[in-house]
CSV table of N, CA and C in Angstrom, one decimal:
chain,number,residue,atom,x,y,z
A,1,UNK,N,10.4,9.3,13.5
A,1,UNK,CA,9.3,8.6,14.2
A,1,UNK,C,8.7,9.6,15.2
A,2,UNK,N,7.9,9.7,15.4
A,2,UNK,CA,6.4,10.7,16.0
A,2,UNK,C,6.1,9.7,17.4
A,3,UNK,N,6.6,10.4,19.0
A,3,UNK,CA,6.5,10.2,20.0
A,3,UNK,C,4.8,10.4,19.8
A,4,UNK,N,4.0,9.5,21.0
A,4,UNK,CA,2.4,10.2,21.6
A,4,UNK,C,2.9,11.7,21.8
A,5,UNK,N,4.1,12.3,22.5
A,5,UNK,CA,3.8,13.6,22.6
A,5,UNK,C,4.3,14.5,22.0
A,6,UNK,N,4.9,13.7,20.8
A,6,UNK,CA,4.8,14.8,19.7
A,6,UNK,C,3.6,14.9,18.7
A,7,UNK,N,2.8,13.4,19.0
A,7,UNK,CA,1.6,14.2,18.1
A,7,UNK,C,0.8,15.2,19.3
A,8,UNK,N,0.6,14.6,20.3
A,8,UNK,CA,0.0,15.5,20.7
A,8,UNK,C,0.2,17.5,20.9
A,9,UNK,N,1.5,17.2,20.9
A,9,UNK,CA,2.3,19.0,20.5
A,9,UNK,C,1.5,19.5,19.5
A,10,UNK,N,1.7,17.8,18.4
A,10,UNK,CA,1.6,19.0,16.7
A,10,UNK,C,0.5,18.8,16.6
A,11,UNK,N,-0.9,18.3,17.4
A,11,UNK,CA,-1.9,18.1,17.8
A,11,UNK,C,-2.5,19.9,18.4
A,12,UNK,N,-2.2,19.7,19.2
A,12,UNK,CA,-2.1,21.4,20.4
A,12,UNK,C,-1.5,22.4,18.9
A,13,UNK,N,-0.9,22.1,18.5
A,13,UNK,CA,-0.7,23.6,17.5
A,13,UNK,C,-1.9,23.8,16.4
A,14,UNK,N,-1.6,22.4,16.1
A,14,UNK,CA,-2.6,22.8,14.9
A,14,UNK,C,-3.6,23.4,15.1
A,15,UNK,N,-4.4,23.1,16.4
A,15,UNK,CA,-5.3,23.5,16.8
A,15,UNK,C,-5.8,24.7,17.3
A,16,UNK,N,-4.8,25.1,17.6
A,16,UNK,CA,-4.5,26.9,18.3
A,16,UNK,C,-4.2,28.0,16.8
A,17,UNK,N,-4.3,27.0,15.6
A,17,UNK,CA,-4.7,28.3,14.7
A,17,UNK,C,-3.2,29.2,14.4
A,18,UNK,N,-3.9,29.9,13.1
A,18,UNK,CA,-2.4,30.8,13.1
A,18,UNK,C,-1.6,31.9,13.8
A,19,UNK,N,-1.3,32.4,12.6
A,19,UNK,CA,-0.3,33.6,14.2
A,19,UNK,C,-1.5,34.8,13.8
A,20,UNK,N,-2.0,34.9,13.5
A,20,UNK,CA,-2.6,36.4,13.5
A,20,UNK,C,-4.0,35.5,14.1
A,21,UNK,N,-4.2,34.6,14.5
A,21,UNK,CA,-5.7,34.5,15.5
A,21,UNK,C,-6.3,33.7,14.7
A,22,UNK,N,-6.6,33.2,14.0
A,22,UNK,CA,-7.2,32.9,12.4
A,22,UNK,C,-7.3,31.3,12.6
A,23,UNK,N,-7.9,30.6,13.0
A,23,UNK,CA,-8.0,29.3,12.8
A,23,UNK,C,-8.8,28.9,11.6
A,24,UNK,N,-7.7,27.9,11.1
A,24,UNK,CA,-7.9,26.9,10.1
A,24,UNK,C,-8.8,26.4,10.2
A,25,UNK,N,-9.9,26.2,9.1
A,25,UNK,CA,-11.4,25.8,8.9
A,25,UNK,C,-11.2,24.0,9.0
A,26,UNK,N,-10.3,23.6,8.9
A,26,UNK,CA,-10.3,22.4,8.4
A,26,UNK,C,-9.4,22.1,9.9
A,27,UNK,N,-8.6,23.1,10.4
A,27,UNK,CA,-8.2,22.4,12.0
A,27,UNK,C,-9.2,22.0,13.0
A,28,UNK,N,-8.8,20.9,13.5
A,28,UNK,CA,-9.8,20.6,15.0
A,28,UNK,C,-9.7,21.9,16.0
A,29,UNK,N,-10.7,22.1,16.8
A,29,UNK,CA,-11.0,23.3,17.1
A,29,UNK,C,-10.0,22.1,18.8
A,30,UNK,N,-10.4,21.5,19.1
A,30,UNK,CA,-10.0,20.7,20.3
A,30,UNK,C,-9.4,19.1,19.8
A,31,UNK,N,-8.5,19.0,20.7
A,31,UNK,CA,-7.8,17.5,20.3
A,31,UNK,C,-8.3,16.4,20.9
A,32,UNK,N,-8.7,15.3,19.5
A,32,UNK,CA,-9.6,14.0,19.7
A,32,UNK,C,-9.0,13.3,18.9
A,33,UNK,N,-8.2,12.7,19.3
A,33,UNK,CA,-7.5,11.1,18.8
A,33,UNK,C,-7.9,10.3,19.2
A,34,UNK,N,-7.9,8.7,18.5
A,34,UNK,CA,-8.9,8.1,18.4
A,34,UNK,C,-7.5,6.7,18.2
A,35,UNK,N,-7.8,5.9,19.0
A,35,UNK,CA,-5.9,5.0,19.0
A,35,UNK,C,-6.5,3.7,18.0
A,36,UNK,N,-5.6,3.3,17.0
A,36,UNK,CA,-5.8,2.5,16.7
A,36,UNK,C,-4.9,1.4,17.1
A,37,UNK,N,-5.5,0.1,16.9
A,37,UNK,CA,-4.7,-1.2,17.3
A,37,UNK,C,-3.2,-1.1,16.1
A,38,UNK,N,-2.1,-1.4,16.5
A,38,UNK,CA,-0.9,-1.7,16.2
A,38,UNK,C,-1.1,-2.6,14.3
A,39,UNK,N,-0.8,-2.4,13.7
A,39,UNK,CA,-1.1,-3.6,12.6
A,39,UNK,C,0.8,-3.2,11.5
A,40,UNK,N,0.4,-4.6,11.2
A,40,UNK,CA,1.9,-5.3,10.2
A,40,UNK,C,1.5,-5.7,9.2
A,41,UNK,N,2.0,-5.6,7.9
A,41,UNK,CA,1.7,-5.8,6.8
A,41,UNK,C,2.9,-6.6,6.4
A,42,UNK,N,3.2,-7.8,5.3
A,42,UNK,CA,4.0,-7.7,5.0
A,42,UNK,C,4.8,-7.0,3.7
A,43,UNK,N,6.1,-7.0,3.4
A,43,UNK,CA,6.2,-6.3,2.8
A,43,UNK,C,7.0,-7.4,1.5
A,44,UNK,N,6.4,-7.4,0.4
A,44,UNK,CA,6.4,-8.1,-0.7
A,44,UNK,C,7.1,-7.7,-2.2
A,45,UNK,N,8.2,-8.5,-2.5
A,45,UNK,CA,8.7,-8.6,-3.4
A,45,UNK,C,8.9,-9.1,-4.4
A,46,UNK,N,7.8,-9.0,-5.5
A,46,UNK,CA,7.3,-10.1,-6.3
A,46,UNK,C,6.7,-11.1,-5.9
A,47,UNK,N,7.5,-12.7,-5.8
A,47,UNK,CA,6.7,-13.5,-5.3
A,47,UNK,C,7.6,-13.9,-3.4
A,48,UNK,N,8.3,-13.1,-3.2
A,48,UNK,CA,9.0,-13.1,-1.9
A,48,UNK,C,8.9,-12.0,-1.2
A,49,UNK,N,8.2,-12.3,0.4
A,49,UNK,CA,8.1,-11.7,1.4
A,49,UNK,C,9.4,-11.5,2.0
A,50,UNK,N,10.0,-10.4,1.8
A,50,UNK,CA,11.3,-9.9,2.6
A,50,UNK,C,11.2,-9.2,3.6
A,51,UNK,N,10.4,-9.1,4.2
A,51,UNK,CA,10.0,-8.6,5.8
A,51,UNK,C,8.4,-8.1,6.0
A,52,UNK,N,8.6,-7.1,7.2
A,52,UNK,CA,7.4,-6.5,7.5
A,52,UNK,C,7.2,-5.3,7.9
A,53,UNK,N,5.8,-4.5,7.8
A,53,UNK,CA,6.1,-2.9,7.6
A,53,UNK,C,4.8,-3.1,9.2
A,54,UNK,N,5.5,-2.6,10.1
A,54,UNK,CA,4.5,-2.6,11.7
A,54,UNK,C,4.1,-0.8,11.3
A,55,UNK,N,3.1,-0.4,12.2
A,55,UNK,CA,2.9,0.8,12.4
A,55,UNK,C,1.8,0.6,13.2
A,56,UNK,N,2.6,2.0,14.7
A,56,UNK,CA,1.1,2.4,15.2
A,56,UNK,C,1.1,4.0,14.9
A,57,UNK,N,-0.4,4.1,15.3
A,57,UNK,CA,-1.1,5.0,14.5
A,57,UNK,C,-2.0,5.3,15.4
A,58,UNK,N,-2.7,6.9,15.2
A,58,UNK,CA,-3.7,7.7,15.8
A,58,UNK,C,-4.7,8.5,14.8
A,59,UNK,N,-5.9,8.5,15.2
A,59,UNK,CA,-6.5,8.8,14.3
A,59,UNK,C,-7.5,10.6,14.5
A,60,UNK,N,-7.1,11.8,14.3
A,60,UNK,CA,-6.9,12.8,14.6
A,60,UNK,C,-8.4,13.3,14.1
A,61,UNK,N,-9.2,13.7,14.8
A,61,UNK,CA,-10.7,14.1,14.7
A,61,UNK,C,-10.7,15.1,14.8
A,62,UNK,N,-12.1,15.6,13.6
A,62,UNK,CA,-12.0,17.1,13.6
A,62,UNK,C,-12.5,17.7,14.9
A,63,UNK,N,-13.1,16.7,15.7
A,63,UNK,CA,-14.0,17.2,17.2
A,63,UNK,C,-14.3,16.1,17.9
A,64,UNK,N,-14.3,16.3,19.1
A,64,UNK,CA,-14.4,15.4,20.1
A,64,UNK,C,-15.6,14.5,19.9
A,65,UNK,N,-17.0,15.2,19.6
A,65,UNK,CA,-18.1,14.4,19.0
A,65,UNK,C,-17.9,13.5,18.1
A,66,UNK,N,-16.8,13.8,16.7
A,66,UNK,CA,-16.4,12.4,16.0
A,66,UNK,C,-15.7,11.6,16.3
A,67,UNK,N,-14.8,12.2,17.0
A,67,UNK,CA,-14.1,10.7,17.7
A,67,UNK,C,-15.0,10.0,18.4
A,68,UNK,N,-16.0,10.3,19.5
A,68,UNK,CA,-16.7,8.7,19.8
A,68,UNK,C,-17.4,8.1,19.0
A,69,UNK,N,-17.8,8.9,17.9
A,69,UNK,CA,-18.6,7.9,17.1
A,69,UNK,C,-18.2,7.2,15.7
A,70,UNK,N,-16.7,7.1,16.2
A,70,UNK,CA,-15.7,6.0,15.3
A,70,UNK,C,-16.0,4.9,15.7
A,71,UNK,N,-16.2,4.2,16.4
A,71,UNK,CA,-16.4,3.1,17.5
A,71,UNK,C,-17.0,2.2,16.6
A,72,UNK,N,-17.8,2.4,16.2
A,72,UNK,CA,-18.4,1.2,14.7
A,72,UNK,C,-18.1,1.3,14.0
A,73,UNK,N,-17.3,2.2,13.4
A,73,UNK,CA,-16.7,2.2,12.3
A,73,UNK,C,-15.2,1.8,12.0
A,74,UNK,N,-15.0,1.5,13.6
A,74,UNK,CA,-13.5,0.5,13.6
A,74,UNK,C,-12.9,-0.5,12.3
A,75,UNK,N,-14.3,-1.4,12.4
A,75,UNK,CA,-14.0,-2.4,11.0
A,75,UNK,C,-13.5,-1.9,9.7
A,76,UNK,N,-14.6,-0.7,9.6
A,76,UNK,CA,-14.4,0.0,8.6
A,76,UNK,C,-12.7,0.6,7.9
A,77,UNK,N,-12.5,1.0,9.2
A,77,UNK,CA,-10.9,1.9,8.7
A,77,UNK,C,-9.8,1.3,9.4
A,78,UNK,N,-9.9,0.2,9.9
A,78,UNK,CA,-9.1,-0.7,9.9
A,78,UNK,C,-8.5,-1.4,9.1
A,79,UNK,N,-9.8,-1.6,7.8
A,79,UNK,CA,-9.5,-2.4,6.5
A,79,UNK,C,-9.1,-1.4,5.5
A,80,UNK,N,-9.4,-0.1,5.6
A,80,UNK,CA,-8.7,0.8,4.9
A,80,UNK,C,-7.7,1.0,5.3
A,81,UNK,N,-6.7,1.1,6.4
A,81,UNK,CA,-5.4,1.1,6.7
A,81,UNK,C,-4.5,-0.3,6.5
A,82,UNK,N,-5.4,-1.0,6.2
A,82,UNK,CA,-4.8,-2.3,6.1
A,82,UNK,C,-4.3,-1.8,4.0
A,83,UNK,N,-5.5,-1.9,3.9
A,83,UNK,CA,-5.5,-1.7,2.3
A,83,UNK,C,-4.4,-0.9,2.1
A,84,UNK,N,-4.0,0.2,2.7
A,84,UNK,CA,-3.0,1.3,1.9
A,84,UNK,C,-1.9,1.4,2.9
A,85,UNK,N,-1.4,0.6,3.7
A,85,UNK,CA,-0.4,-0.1,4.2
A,85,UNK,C,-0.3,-1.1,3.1
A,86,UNK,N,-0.7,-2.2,2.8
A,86,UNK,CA,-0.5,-3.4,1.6
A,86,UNK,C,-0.1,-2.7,0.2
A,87,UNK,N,-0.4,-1.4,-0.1
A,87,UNK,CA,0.1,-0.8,-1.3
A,87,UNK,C,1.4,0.0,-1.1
A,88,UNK,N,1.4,0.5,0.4
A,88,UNK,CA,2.4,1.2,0.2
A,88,UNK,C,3.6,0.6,0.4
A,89,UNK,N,3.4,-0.8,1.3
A,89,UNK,CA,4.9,-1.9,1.7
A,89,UNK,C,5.1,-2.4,-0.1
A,90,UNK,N,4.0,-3.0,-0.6
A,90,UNK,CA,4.4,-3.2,-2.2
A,90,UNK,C,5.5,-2.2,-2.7
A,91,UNK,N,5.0,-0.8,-2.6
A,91,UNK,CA,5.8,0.2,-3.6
A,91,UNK,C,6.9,0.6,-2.7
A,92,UNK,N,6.5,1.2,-1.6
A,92,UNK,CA,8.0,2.2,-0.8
A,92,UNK,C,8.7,1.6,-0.3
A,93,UNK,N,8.1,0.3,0.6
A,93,UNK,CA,8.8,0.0,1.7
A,93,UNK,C,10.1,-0.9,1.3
A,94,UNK,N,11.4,-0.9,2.4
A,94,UNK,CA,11.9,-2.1,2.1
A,94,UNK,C,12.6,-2.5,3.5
A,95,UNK,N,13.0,-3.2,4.1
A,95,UNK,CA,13.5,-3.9,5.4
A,95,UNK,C,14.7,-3.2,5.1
A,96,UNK,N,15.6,-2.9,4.3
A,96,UNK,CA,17.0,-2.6,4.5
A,96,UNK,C,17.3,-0.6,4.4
A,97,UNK,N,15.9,0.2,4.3
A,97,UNK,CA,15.8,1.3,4.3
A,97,UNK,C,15.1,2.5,5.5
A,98,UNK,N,15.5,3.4,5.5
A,98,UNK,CA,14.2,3.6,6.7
A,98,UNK,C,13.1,4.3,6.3
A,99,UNK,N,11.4,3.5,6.5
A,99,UNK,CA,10.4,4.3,6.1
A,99,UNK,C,10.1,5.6,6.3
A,100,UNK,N,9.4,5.8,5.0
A,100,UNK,CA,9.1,7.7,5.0
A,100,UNK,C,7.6,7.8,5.4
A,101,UNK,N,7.6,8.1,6.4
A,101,UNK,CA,7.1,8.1,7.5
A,101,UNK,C,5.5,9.2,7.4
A,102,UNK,N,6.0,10.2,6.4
A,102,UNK,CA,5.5,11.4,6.1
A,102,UNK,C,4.6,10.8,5.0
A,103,UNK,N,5.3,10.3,4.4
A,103,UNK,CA,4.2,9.5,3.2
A,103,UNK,C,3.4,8.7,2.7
A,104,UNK,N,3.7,7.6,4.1
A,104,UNK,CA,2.7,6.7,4.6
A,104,UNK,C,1.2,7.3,5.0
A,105,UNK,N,2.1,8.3,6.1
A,105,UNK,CA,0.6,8.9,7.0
A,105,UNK,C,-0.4,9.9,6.0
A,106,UNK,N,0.4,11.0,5.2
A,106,UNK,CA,-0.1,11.4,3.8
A,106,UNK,C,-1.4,10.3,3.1
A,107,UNK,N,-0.6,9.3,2.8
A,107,UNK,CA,-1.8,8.3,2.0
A,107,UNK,C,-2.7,7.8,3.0
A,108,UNK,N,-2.4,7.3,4.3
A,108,UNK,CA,-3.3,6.8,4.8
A,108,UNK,C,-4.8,8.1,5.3
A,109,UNK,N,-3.4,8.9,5.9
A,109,UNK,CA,-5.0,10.4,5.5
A,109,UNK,C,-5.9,10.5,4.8
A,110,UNK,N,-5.2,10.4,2.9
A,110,UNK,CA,-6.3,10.5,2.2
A,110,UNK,C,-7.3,9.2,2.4
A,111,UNK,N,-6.5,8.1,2.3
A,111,UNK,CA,-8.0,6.8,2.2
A,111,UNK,C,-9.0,6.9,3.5
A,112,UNK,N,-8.4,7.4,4.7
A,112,UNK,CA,-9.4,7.0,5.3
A,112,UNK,C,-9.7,8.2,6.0
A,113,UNK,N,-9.6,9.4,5.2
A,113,UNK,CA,-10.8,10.4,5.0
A,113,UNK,C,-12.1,10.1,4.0
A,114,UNK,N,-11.3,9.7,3.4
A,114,UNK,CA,-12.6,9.0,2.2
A,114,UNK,C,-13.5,8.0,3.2
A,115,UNK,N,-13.2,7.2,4.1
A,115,UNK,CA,-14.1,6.2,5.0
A,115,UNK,C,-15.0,7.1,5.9
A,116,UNK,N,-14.3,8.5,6.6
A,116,UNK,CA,-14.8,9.3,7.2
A,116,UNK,C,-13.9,10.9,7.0
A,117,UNK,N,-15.2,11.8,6.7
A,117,UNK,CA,-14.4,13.1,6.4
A,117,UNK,C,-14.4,13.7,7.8
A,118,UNK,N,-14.9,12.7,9.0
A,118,UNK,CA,-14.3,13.9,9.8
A,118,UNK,C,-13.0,13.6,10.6
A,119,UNK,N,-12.4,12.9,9.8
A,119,UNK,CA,-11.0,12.4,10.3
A,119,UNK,C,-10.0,13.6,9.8
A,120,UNK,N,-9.0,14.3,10.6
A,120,UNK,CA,-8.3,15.7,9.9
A,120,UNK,C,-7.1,15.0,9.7
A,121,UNK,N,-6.5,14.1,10.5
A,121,UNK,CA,-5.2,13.5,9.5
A,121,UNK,C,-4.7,12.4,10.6
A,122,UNK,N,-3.9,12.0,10.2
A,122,UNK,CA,-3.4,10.6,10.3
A,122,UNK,C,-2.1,10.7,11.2
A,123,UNK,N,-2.0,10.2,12.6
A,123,UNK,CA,-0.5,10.4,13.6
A,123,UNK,C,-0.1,9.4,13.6
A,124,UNK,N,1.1,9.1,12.6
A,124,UNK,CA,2.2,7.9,13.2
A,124,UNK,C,2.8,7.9,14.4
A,125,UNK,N,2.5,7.2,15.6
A,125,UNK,CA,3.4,7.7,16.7
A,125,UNK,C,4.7,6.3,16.4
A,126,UNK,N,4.8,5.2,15.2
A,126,UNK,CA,6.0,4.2,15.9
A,126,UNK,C,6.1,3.5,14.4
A,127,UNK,N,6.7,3.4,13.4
A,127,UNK,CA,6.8,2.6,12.3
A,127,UNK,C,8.2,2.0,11.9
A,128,UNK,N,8.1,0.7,11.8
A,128,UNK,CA,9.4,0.1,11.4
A,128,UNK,C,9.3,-0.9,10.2
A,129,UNK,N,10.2,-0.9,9.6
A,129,UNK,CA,10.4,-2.0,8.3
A,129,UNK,C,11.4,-3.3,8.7
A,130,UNK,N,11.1,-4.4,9.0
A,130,UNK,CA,12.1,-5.7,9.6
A,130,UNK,C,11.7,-6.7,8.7
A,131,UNK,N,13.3,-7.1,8.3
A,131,UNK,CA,13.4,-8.2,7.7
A,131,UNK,C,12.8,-9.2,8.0
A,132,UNK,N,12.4,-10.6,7.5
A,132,UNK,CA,11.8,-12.1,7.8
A,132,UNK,C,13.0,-12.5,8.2
């Protein structure tokens, strides 16, 4: 599970580029996270709900300029994290295991880069799986 100040760490590195000076085209040049509201999905087993998949989350901008102008597009990637949170509690999740944490945030990356490409990736800072 990913403290605020551990993304912010692996936030600050990514950013500072490699070891020979060389920043990554695709790294944020400066750190702009973008907090989303807390959301729970549940998590479904056939036709029984055996708990729920919570996650909070940050949303890692390639530049400060696109993080403010997420702000109407809240609705937007809201409903895409909802969407691929609802696929991923179907397939990975289960109340009696602990979520992979890494492959949540992976998929939510891709979907809602697809909403906005200037989102660089997806910060779990708190996810749990609880039984009903």
């Amino acid at each position: 599970m990913f403290t605020l100040a551990a993304a912010a760490a692996l936030g600050s590195a990514t950013a500072a580029g490699g070891a020979g000076g060389e920043a990554d085209d695709k790294a944020p040049t400066e750190l702009a996270l973008v907090k989303l509201e807390p959301m729970a999905v549940p998590i479904v087993d056939g036709d029984h709900v055996q708990g729920e998949l919570r996650v909070h989350l940050y949303l890692s901008a390639k530049d400060p300029a696109s993080a403010g102008e997420m702000g109407p597009q809240m609705p937007r990637l809201r409903a895409a994290t909802f969407a691929t949170m609802m696929d991923f509690a179907r397939l990975y999740a289960s109340p009696f295991q602990a979520v992979n944490s890494d492959q949540l945030a992976k998929k939510l990356t891709a979907a809602l880069r697809k909403e906005n490409p200037a989102i660089h990736e997806v910060l779990i800072t708190a996810v749990a799986a609880k039984p009903v």
